[in-house]
Coordinates of C-alpha atoms in Angstrom, one line a residue:
Chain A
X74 CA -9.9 -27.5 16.9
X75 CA -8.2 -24.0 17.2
X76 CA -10.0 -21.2 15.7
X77 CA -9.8 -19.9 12.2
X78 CA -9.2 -16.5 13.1
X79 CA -7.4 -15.6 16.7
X80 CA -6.8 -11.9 17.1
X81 CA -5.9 -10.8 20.9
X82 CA -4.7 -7.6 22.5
X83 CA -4.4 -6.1 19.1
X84 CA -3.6 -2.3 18.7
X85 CA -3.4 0.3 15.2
X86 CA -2.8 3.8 15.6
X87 CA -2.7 6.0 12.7
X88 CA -0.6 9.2 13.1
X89 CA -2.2 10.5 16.6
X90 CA -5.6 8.5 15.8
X91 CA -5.8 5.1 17.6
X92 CA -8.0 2.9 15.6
X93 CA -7.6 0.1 17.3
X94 CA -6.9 -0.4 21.8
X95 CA -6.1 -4.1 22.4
X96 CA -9.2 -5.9 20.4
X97 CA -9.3 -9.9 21.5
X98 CA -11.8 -12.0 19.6
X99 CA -11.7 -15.4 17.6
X100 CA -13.8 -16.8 15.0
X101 CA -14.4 -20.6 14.4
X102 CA -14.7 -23.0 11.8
X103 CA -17.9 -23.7 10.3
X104 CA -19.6 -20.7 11.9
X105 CA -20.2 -17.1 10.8
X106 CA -18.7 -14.5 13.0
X107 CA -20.5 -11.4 12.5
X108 CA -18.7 -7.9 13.6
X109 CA -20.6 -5.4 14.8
X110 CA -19.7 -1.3 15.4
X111 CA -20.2 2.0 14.8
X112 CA -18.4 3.5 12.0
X113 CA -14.8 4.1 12.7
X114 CA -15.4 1.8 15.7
X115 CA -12.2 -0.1 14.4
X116 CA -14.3 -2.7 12.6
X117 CA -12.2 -2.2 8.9
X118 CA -8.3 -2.0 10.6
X119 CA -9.6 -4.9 12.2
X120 CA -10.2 -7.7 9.8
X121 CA -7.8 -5.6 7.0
X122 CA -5.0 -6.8 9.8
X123 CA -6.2 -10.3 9.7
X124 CA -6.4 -10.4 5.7
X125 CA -2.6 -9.6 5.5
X126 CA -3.4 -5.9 4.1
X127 CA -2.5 -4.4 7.6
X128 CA 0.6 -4.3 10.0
X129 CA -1.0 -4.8 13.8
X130 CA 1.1 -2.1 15.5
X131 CA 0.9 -4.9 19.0
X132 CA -1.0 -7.6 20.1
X133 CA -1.2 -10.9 18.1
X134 CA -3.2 -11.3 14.9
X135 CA -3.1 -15.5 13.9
X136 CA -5.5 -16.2 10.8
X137 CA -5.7 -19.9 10.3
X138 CA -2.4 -19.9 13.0
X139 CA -0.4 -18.1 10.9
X140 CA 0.7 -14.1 10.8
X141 CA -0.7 -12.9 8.2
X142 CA 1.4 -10.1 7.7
X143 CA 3.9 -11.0 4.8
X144 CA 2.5 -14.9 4.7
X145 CA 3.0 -16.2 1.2
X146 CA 0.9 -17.1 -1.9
X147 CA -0.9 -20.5 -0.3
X148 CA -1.5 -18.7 2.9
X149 CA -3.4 -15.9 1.3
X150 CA -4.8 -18.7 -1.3
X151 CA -6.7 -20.2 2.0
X152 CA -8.5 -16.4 2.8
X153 CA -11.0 -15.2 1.0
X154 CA -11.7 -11.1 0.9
X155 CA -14.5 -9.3 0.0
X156 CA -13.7 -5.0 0.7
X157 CA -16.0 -3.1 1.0
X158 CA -15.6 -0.6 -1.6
X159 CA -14.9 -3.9 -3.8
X160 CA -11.7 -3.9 -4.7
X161 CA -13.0 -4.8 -8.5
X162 CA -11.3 -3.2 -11.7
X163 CA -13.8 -1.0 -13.3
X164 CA -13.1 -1.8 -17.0
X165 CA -13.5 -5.2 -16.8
X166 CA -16.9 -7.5 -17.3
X167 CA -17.8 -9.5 -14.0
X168 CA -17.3 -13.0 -16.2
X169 CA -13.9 -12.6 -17.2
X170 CA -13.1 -11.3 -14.0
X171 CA -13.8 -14.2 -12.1
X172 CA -12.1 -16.6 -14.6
X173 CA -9.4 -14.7 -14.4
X174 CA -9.0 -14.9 -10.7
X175 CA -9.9 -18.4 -10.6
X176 CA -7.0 -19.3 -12.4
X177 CA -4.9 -17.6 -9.1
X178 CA -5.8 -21.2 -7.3
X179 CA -4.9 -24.4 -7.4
X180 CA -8.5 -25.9 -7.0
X181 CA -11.1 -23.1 -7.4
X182 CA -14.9 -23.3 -7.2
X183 CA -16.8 -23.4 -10.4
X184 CA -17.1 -20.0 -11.7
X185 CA -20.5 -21.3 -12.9
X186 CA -21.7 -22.4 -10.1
X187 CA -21.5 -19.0 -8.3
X188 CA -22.6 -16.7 -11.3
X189 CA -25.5 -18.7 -11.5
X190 CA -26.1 -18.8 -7.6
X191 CA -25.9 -15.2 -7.0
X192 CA -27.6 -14.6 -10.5
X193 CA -24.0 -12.8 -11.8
X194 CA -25.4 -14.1 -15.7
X195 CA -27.9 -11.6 -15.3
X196 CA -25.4 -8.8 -15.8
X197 CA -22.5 -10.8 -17.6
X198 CA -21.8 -8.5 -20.4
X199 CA -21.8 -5.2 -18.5
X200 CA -18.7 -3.7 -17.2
X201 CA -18.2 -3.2 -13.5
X202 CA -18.1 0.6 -14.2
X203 CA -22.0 0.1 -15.0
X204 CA -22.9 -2.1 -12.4
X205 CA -24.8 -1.3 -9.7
X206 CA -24.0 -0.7 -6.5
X207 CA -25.9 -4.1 -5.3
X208 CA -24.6 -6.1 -8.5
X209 CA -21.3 -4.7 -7.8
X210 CA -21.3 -6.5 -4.0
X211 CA -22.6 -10.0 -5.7
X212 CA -19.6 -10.1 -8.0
X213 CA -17.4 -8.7 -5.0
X214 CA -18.8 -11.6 -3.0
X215 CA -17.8 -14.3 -5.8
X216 CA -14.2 -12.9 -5.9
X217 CA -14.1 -13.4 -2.4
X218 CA -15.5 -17.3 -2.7
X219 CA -13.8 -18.1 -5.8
X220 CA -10.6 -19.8 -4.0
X221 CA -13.0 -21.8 -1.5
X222 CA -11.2 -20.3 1.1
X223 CA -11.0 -21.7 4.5
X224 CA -11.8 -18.4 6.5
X225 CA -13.4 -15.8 4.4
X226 CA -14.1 -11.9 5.1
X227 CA -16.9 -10.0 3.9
X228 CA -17.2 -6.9 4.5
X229 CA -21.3 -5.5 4.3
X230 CA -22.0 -8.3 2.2
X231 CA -25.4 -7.5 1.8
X232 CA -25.7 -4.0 2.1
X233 CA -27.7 -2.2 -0.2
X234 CA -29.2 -5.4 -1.8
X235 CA -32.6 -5.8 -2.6
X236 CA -34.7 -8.6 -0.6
X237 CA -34.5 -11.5 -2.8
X238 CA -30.6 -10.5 -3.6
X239 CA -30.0 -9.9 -0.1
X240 CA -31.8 -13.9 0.8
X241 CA -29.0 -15.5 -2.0
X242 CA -26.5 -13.7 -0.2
X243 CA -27.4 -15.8 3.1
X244 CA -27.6 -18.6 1.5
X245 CA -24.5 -18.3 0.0
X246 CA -23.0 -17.3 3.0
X247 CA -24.7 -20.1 5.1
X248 CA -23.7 -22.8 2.9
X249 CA -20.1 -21.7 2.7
X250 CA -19.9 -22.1 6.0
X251 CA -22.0 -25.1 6.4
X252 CA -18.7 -26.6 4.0
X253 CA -16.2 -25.7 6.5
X254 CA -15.3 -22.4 6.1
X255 CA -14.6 -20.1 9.1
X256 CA -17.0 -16.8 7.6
X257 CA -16.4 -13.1 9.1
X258 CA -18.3 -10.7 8.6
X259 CA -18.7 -6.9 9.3
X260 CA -22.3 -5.6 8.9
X261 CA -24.3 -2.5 10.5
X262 CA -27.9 -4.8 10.0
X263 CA -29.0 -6.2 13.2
X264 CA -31.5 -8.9 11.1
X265 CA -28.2 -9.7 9.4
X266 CA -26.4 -10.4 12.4
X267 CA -29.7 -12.7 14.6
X268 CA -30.7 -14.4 11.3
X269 CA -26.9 -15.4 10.1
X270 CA -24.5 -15.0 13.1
X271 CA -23.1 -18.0 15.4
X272 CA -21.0 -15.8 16.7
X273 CA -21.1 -12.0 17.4
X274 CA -18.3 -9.6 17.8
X275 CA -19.4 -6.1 18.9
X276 CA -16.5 -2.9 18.5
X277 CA -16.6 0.2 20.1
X278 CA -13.5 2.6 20.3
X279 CA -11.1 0.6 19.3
X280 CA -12.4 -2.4 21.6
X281 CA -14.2 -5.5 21.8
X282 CA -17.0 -4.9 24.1
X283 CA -19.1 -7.9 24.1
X284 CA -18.5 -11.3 22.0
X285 CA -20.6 -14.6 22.4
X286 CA -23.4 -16.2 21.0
X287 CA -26.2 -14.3 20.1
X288 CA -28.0 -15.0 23.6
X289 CA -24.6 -14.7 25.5
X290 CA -24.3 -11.0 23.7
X291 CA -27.9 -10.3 24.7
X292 CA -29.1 -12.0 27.8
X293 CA -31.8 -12.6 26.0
X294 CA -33.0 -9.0 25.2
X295 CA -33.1 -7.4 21.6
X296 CA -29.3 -7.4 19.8
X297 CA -30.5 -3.5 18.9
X298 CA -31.2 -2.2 22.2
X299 CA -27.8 -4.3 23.6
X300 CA -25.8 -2.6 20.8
X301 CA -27.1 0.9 21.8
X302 CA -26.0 0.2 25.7
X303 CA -22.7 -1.4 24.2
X304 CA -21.4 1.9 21.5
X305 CA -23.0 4.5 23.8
X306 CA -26.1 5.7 22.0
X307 CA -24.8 9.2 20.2
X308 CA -28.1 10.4 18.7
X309 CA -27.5 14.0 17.1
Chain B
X136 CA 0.4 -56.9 9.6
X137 CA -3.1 -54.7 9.1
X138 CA -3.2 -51.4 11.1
X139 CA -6.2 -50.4 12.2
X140 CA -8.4 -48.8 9.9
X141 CA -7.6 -44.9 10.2
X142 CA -10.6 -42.6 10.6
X143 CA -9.5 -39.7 8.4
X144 CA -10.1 -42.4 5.4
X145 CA -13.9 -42.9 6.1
X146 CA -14.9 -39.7 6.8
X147 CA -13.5 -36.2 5.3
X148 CA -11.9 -34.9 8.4
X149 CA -11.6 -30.9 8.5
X150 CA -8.0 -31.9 7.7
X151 CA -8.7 -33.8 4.9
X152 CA -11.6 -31.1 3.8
X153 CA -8.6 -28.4 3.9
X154 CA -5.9 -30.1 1.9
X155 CA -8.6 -30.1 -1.2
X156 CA -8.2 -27.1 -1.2
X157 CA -6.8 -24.1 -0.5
X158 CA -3.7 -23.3 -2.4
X159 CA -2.5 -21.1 -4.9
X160 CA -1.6 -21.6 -8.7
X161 CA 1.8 -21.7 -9.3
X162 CA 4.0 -18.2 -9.2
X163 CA 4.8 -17.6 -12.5
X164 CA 1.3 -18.7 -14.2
X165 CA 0.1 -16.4 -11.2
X166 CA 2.1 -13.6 -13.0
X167 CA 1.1 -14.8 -16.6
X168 CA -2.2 -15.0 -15.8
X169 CA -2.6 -11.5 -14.6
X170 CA -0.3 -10.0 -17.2
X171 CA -2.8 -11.2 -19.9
X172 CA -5.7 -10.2 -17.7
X173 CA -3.9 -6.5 -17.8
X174 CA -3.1 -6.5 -21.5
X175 CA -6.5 -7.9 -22.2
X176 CA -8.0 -4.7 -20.8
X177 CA -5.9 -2.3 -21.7
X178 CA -6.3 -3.2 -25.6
X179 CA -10.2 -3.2 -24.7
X180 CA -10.3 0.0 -23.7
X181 CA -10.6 2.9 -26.1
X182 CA -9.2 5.2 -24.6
X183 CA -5.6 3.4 -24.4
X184 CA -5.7 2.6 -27.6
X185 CA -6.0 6.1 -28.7
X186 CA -2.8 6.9 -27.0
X187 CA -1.0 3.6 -27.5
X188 CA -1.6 3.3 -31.2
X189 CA -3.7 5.8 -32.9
X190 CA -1.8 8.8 -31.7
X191 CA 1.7 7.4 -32.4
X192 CA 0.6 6.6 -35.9
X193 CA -0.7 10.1 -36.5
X194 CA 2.5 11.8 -35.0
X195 CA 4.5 9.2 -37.7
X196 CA 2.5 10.6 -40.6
X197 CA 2.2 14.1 -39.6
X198 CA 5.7 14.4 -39.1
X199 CA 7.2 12.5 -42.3
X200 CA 4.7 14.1 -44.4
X201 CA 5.0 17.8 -43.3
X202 CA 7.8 19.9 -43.7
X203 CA 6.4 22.4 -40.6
X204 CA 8.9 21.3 -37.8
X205 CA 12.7 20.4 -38.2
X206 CA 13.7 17.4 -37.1
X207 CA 17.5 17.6 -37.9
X208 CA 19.8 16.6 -40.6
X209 CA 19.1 13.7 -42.7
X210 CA 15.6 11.8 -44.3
X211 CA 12.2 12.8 -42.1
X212 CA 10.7 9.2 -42.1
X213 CA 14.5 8.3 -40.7
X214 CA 14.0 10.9 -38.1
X215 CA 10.9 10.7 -37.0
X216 CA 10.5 6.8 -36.1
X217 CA 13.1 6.5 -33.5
X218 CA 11.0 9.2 -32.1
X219 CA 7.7 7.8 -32.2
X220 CA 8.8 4.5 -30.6
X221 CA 10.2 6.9 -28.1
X222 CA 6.3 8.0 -28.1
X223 CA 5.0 4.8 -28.0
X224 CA 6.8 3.8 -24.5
X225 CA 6.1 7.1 -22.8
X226 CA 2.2 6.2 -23.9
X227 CA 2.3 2.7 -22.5
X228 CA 4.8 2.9 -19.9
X229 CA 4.2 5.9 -18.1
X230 CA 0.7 7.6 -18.8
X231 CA -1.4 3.8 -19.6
X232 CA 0.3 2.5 -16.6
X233 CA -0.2 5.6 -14.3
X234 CA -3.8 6.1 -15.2
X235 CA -4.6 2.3 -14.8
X236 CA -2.6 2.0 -11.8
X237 CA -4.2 5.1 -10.0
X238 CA -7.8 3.9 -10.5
X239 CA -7.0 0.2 -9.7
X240 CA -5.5 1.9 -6.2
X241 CA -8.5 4.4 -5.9
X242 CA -11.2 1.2 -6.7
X243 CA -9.1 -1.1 -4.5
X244 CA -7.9 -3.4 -6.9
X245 CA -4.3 -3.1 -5.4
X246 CA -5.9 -4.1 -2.0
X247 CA -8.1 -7.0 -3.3
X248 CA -5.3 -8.5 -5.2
X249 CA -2.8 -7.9 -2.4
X250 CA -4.5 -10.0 -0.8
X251 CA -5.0 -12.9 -3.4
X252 CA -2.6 -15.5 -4.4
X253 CA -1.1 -13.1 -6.4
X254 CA 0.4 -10.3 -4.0
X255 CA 2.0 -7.4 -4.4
X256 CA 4.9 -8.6 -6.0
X257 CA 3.6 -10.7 -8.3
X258 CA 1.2 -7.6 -9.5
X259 CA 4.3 -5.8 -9.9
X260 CA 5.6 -8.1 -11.9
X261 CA 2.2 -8.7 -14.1
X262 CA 1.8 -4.9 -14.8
X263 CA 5.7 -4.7 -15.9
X264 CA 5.3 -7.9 -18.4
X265 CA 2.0 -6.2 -19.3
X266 CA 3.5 -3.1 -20.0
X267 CA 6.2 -5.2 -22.1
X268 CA 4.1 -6.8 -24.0
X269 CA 2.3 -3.9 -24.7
X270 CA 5.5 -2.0 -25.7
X271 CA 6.6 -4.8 -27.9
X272 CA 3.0 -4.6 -29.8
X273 CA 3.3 -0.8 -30.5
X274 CA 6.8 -1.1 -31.7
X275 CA 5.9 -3.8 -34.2
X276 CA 3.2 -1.5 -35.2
X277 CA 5.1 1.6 -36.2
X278 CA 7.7 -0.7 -37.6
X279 CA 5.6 -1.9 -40.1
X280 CA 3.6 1.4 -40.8
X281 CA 7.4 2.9 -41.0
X282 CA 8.7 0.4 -43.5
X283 CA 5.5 1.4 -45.5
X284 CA 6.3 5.1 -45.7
X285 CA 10.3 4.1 -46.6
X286 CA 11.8 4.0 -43.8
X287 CA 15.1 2.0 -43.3
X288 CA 16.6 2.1 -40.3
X289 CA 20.7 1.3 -39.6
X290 CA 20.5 -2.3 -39.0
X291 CA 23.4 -2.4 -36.4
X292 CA 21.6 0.0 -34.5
X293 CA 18.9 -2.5 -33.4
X294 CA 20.2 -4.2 -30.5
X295 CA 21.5 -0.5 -28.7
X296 CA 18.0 0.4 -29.9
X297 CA 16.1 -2.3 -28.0
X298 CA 18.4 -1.9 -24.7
X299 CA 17.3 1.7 -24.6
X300 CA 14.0 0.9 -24.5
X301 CA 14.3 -1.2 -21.9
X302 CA 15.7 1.2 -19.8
X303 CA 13.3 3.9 -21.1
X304 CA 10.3 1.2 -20.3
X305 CA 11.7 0.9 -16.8
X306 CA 12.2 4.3 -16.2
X307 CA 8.5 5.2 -17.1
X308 CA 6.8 2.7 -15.4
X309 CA 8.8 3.5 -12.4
X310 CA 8.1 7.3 -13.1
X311 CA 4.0 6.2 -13.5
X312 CA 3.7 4.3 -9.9
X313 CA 5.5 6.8 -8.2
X314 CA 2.5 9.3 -9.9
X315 CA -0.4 6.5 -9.2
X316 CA 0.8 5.8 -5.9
X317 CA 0.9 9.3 -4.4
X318 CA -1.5 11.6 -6.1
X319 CA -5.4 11.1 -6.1
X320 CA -6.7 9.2 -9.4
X321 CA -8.4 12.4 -10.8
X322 CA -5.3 14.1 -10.5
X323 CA -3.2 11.4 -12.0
X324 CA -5.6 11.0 -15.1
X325 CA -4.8 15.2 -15.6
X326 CA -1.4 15.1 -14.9
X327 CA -0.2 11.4 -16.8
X328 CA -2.3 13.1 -19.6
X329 CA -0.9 16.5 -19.9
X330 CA 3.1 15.1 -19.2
X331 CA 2.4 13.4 -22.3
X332 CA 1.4 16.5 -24.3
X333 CA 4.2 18.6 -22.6
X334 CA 7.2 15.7 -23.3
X335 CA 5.8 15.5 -26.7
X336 CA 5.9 19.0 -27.7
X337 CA 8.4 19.8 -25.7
X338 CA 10.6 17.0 -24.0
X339 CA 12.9 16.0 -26.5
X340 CA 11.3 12.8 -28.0
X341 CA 10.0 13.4 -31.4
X342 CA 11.7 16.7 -32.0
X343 CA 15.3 16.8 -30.8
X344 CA 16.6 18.6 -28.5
X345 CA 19.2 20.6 -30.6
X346 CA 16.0 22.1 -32.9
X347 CA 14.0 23.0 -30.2
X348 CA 14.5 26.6 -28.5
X349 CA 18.4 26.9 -27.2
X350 CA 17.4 27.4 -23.6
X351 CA 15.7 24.1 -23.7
X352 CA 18.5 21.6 -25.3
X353 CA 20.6 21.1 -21.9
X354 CA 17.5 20.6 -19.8
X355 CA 15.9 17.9 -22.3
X356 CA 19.2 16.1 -22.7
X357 CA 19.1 15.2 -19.1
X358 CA 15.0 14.4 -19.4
X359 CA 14.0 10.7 -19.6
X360 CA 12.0 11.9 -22.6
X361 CA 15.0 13.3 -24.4
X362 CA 17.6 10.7 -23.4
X363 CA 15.4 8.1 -25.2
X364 CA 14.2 9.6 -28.0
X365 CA 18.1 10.8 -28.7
X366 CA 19.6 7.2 -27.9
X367 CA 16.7 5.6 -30.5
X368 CA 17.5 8.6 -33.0
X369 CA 21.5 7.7 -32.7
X370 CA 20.9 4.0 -32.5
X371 CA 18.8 3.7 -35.9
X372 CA 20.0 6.6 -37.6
X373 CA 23.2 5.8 -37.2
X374 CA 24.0 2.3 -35.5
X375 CA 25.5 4.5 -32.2
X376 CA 25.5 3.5 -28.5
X377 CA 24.7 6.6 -26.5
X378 CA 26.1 5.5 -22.8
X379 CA 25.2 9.2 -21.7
X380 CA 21.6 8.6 -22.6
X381 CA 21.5 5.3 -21.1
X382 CA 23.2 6.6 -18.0
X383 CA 20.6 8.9 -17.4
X384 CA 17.6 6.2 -18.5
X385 CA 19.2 4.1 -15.6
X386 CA 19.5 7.4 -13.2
X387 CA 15.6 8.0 -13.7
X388 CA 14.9 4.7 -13.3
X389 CA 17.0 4.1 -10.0
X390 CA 15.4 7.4 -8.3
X391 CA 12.0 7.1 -9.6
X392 CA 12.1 3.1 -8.4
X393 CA 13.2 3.9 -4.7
X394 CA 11.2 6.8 -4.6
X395 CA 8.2 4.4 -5.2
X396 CA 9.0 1.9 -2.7
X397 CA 9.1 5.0 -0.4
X398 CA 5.8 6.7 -1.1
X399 CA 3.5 4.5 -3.0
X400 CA 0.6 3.5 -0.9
X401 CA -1.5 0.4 -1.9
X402 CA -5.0 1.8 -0.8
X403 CA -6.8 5.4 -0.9

């Protein structure tokens, strides 16, 4: 089967800033790709070319084996996107949010079904303004699962949860994969990315310096002390 | 003749898993949808309301029942609602929509729904039947609270009356993304706020042109703000077509529009 997500020699500069230097990774079906970096490793241009919202300067971005740049409504119907800052308008109430988007689809999930999941009832009534910052990413999360997309990026989906929030999350995450979905996700928690990830992407400088199986990343050592010898350890 | 049995049937091939699913509602109940989401928040929020409704109302009263600033030749109440529905769209069109817009950009809303079935045109598209819709509440509004204070309008005038707010709706909403999508969201909230109070005092709408201070009646004929309110004064006032006015509507409009599709940037 090809892969959900194919991105190879990709470059992004900004102005005299190069974000991105020829990145080549792929992410499967039915496994979670997890994307690991320092901060303004690339890791954000990255998946924001893949989800449409970016224009890859060269290389080849294929999502599902389509561009994604300027692919229509049931292209974009078929990716799911969770941003990080949440992409969530702050006057509206999480319910009514979600019911709204789910009428954007053809077939969506139960709005029910993941309210309940990721305990979203809890904080029905309140605004998004009020949320906080952890209830904030559950909703974010939904939005991004609503469509039962086919490839689905998350970005930090559980950072700053609490424990038990941050075990639905998984779940969540596992199962939606477990159902078919290719699942990418960027995250700076090495638990995150040995407990969840099938597939590990690391970024540094604009590249992709190591991708593989948890193991094949590596050699059977700890993922932190691998990352550390990956991004060049900068410790103030 | 029986083929054989195909595999896809007895078990839910990833093929089969992915046509379930996976596409989007069709385009214009897309648009629909998210127009009503829109309008659903903006009459949910306070603060819009204030400027939308409440405000316009006030100005209405204020100005048929004080004698404090001229309004020109002829009955106040006559006057003075041609230039509140003038009011009305410069509250919806340009500062609701700027402030909404540049806080749905700032919180990545524009990104997130870029991104969704919807895409950018079809938010577009929402937030201009949204604003519409909006428009078309307000006006019934100060009809009704016009008739009640006496008002009677020049029949005739009604359909040049309705064109020019079309043009004035366009050319405010395309005035408010060119705003939202340049300038920071703290500094559109200031700015969408206090071009309200400036164009109100100042820009024509309410108060003509010809009684505000000489120097300023060239300069606000060629404003959006005083095109429309003079095209809606001549329209209901006295049933006339003011091309001029419209001419310049359509020049804001035009620049403001391609100005936009220049400059506006979808994220922070």
């Amino acid at each position: 089967m090809p892969p959900a997500v194919a991105v190879s020699g990709l470059a992004k500069r900004y102005g005299q800033v190069t974000a991105l230097d020829g990145a080549s990774w792929k992410a499967d079906v039915g496994r979670i790709t997890a994307v690991l970096g320092p901060n303004g490793a690339g890791k954000t241009t990255m998946v924001e070319c893949c989800e449409g919202l970016r224009r890859a300067d060269s290389g080849e971005v294929r999502t599902l084996g389509v561009d994604p740049w300027r692919a229509g409504p049931d292209h974009r119907a078929r990716v799911g996107v969770m941003l990080q800052d949440g992409g969530l308008p702050n006057a509206a109430r999480p319910l009514r949010l979600l019911h709204h988007l789910a009428t954007l689809y053809a077939r969506p999930a139960p709005v029910a079904d993941l309210v309940e999941r990721l305990g979203i009832d809890e904080f029905a009534g309140t605004s998004i303004r009020r949320l906080s910052g952890g209830q904030r990413q559950r909703v974010a999360l939904a939005a991004a699962l609503v469509g039962r997309p086919e490839v689905a990026f998350l970005d930090e989906p559980s950072a700053g949860l609490d424990p038990h929030a941050r075990l639905e999350v998984w779940d969540l995450v596992r199962s939606t994969a477990t159902a078919g979905s290719a699942v990418v996700l960027t995250t700076h928690s090495f638990e995150e990315a040995e407990r969840l990830a099938d597939h590990i992407v690391v970024v540094a400088r604009g590249h992709v310096v190591a991708e593989g199986t948890l193991a094949e990343v590596t050699h059977g050592g700890r993922l932190e002390d691998r990352y550390f010898a990956l991004t060049g350890r900068s410790v103030a | 003749m029986r083929s054989a049995p195909d595999p896809a049937r007895s078990a839910p091939s990833p093929a089969s898993a992915a046509a379930s699913r996976g596409a989007a509602a069709p385009g214009l109940h897309r648009v629909l949808s998210q127009a009503r989401f829109e309008t659903g928040t903006l009459m949910r929020n306070g603060e819009q309301l204030l400027v939308a409704l409440v405000l316009p109302a006030a100005v209405l009263v204020g100005l048929v029942h004080s004698e404090a600033v001229s309004l020109g030749d002829g009955r106040r109440v006559d006057l003075a609602v041609p230039g509140v529905l003038a009011l009305c769209v410069i509250s919806s069109a340009f500062t609701g929509q700027a402030i909404s817009t540049g806080f749905d950009r700032r919180y990545g809303v524009l990104r997130l729904l870029g991104a969704s079935p919807l895409g950018r045109t079809g938010l577009l598209l929402a937030k201009a039947a949204a604003v519409l819709s909006v428009v078309a509440l307000q006006l019934l509004a100060i009809v009704v609270l016009g008739a009640v204070l006496g008002w009677e309008p020049h029949l005739g005038g009604i359909p040049a009356a309705l064109a020019a707010i079309l043009l004035g709706t366009w050319a405010f909403v395309a005035l408010a993304l060119l705003l939202a999508g340049t300038v920071r969201a703290e500094g559109v909230l200031a700015l969408a706020n206090l071009v309200w109070l400036g164009l109100l005092a100042l820009g024509g709408v309410v108060v003509p042109g010809t009684e505000l201070p000489g120097r300023l009646a060239p300069v606000v004929e060629l404003m959006p703000s005083g095109a429309l309110g003079d095209s809606l004064r001549a329209a209901l006032v006295a049933g006339q077509v003011r091309l001029g006015d419209w001419a310049v509507l359509a020049a804001w409009g035009l620049a403001a529009t391609l100005l936009a599709r220049r400059f506006f940037r979808w994220g922070d």
